[in-house]
Amino acid sequence: MAQDTSNTMTRLQTLQTTVKWYHVEFKAEILLDTYSTMLCDQSIILAMNSSFVDPLLQFESQLRITELSFKKAFSLPTLNTVKSIGKNPEEIRDLQSLYENIFNVYEDTLIILVSKDFYKIQILKEMVTWMSENNQYLQERVMMVITKVLIFASKRVKKYPSIDAPCLGLLAAELSLLCSHEDPLITQQAITGMNYVLKIAMHQKSKLVKRKSSMASDRETSNPKEITSDFELLSKTMQGDRNKIAQSVGQTLLPHLLSDFVWTLLRKLFSSNKESALEAAFLLNLTLEYHAQKITTVSKIVDNIYEQLYGNFSHPMNVVLLRVISLLTRAFPKKVIFQLMEFPVPADNALLLMWQAASADSSVAPQVLKTILSILKGKPVEMEETLIERRRFSLDATNMMPVAASQALCTFLPVKSYKKVVAKLFPEFLMALMLQLFYCSQLLKDTAQNRSIYVRDGLKVLLNSSGLKEVDDALEKKNFWDQFSQVMDHQYGIHLIAKTLSECNFPQFPETLHYVYKVAVEGPRRSEDSIVTIIFFAELLNNFFKESLPKEFLVLFRNWINDPNPSVGKMSLQKIASMAPVFSELENVCNLLLPVLDAFLSKEYTVVIRAMLTLRNILSKLDKTIYSTVCTRIASSYCPLMDHVNSDIQCMAIRHFGELLLDMSHYKRMLNHVIIGSLVPLLLFLESNETRIVNACRYTLTICFSQLKWSISHLLKEENYCFESVVLSICNNLLSSYESYITDLISGTLGFLWSSRTFLKKGATILVGYLGKSGAHLLLKEEIDVMIEVIERVARDEDPVVKLLAEKTRKIFREIAYRIASSTIKQTFRRWAMMFHTKKLKLIYDLANITSLEESIPEDFTEVKPEDNLGNVAEEKAEYLFQEKRVSFAS
């Protein structure tokens, strides 16, 4: 700082001793005033370097003062004009010295700034901009100052290679435009300045290479003599040659600096200076031709081009912008296509032009189509708020990239080079477009009518570009394309496409089937994909495999049935049902039936219903021998559903159980134990409030009685029906032929005693009483005690009829308990005796009389005495004890 002050004082002394300003005309006072201003501004600017002001604020202040100095200094008259003021050689010499000192002070200021902070070389870029604003400025003088500062900077960067110059790309762009200036002196200065800019860039590049390359490569790259030699040669060969400038800039500048270079040229295309705009167009095109792969701001450039096209559709420079899109697509096909798909749907004229430009280069057709395909496989989702703000042209806040990709196909696929590529990707594009058909129907319901049109157009173009015009015409005849605008059911649409392709025997069938199978095996990314895959895959199989089906495909359907998404499981079951004739012919069809039975346990009611319907479809066409091997498992699977909370499932399970018994009428013995186990729910729901369930129970019980050869079916008829009579008859038949099942039936009846439905509690109380009476000799004393506890809980029910029935049932079990001896040997003897002497039961409850006496029952009739109360016993405990005692007895 002391040295800077000393230099200033020396110049002031020189001014006083050498300038005889009083001999000069009044105009010479302008020079003195300008020189004084230069010195004052220099002092202020340099003083800021020693301050503790924020670096950004410091630079902005210095730049502002530098600009004021620039306008004052470079708006002076030319040197010849100044010389003409002097009246003699001495005056002329003094004026010339003063004139030169003005620019020397400005130059010194810049050099000092750059020496302190290399970042401030950016001021040179601003100087070029200021110079271009007014042709009256001394442009040659400006270029001389810039060149001298760059010479100093190149020497400094050579000595201190760690310094950074982030503005080199911007400065290089400004200077490159001046390399073809009409003034040869400016051109020469610009070329020299470019030479030193590139020299600085080369030092920065060598610093980066030094970190990554070997030591030998380091020494070769960082040799100062070699660098200087290269640049001297470069400066001679690139004068007026745009090719050389573009190549040199691309080879020398680092990617981020080259991106700045290109961005500046792009902005210059719309300059009011036509010569400058035209020069920028040439340089921009050449630079991207050679070095587009180094650009790092592709998205920014594409966005800017769209804004320019959108705002001024007829500007003559739009051709250059579209060429830029083509060159960037060649270098970055994926990045450019993704950026183009982010613009609004439907595509406007500006975007359509950009799509056409992107499709111009055939060398990247595979990458472009694969990128579009990856977007098509996406799902329209809600976008983040920040992204919405950035995409200010969007019509709504929804990510419509997949829909935009559907529309883009109409631009890309008709291009000849793209037709060849799409042939290899036909199956993937077909499946992706069908996915979009689903999304338009389901996720974008409010705007689906407009969105689906683009999917329709994409499908039409895909078919015609793939040599499937016959399929397109067939769908036209079926009015398929018109239904798109009406937002057709997506499942029907997918089904119709697959069916029409099959009817036309489309040649791409093998690769399409292979791809769909591959997707199914690997597992789609989303459950919606599974639904589309199942519909399309099943339809292809249904049309091309009429008699047999490869066993590999069976595994897929098994996996789909057990999919966590109930919609996928339901769709799989539906398609299996539609292909029942094919599946029933498989040798290992049993492997498919087991997953269907597992679907009975689903929490989704619609899946359970679909599983039962699918099972019936397969069983109706299944060979009876194979049927018999799984009939017991199937029959047992129906039993838990006979008391399902959903009445649709319950009614269907009861009826299907009866139909299974009819199917297996020649295999009665195999199913008798299952029939006996199903009697409890079938009997109890005879008293249901729903007519359809009652009718289903009567239908299935009639079949059960026939299978068991019990002649009591007439009791189920309306005119003969009495619940207690049916129960009595069944228990008497059990005693005669299926006595060993009575304890199991008692255990199965216990659960219904806790039902919230009154008719079930009534029926269960009656049934357990008759079963206990008929199987008294089979029960242990501990079991009887448990039964009494359970019945006493039921006896506290609010319903008076239930109370009366429970009291009678409790009385039955107390009588049984009284008769049973405590000795295990005596109990066993009693059981053996009862096996040879069974006594038929008689009516116990007389339901008709109980109902008529209901109103006359005292409120405290069923109150349990303290000495009789054994405590509250849960249903699980009762069942557990029954099972435990039965095991003990059996052993």
XYZ file of N, CA and C in Angstrom, residues 61 102 136 174 186 211 215 248 258 261 316 409 413 432 453 503 585 682 698 703 706 742 754 780 795 817:
78
model
N -18.570 -2.430 -5.191
C -18.221 -1.007 -5.067
C -17.069 -0.643 -5.994
N -3.287 9.078 -18.361
C -4.675 8.783 -17.955
C -4.952 7.291 -18.099
N -18.773 5.388 -29.425
C -17.947 6.576 -29.302
C -16.763 6.367 -28.367
N -16.702 -13.021 -25.031
C -16.741 -11.613 -25.452
C -15.601 -11.303 -26.426
N -8.638 -3.604 -33.636
C -9.416 -4.230 -32.568
C -9.354 -5.740 -32.693
N -3.589 -33.312 -10.756
C -4.175 -34.074 -9.659
C -4.547 -35.477 -10.080
N 3.000 -38.721 -12.509
C 4.048 -37.715 -12.369
C 4.695 -37.415 -13.717
N -9.901 -24.399 -30.359
C -8.973 -24.034 -29.290
C -9.705 -23.792 -27.976
N -16.260 -23.678 -20.390
C -16.798 -23.807 -21.739
C -18.311 -23.617 -21.735
N -18.928 -20.046 -21.759
C -18.632 -19.556 -23.101
C -19.844 -19.743 -24.019
N -35.501 -14.878 -36.695
C -34.614 -15.591 -37.642
C -33.547 -16.447 -36.961
N -43.964 -39.422 -29.074
C -43.815 -40.558 -29.999
C -44.336 -40.215 -31.389
N -41.354 -41.342 -33.874
C -41.477 -42.645 -34.540
C -41.626 -42.568 -36.063
N -45.751 -50.183 -22.110
C -45.677 -48.874 -21.454
C -46.890 -48.016 -21.797
N -56.054 -38.978 -25.121
C -55.913 -38.775 -26.561
C -54.461 -38.949 -26.980
N -55.708 -61.843 -32.959
C -56.533 -62.151 -34.137
C -55.791 -61.856 -35.433
N -56.495 -78.776 -17.728
C -55.812 -79.845 -18.451
C -54.364 -80.019 -18.013
N -74.073 -75.343 9.507
C -75.222 -75.550 8.609
C -76.528 -75.612 9.394
N -80.351 -75.201 3.712
C -81.273 -76.310 3.401
C -80.794 -77.092 2.179
N -78.150 -82.319 0.676
C -77.098 -83.109 0.031
C -76.321 -83.898 1.080
N -78.231 -86.873 2.247
C -78.225 -87.905 1.208
C -76.905 -88.663 1.203
N -69.192 -86.794 18.260
C -70.060 -85.941 19.087
C -69.245 -84.931 19.897
N -71.232 -67.480 22.248
C -70.835 -66.102 22.563
C -71.181 -65.135 21.441
N -66.164 -86.738 30.195
C -65.564 -86.903 31.513
C -66.192 -85.898 32.478
N -76.693 -68.248 30.608
C -77.941 -68.064 31.358
C -78.114 -66.634 31.848
N -73.783 -84.930 35.130
C -72.694 -84.882 36.111
C -73.046 -85.704 37.347
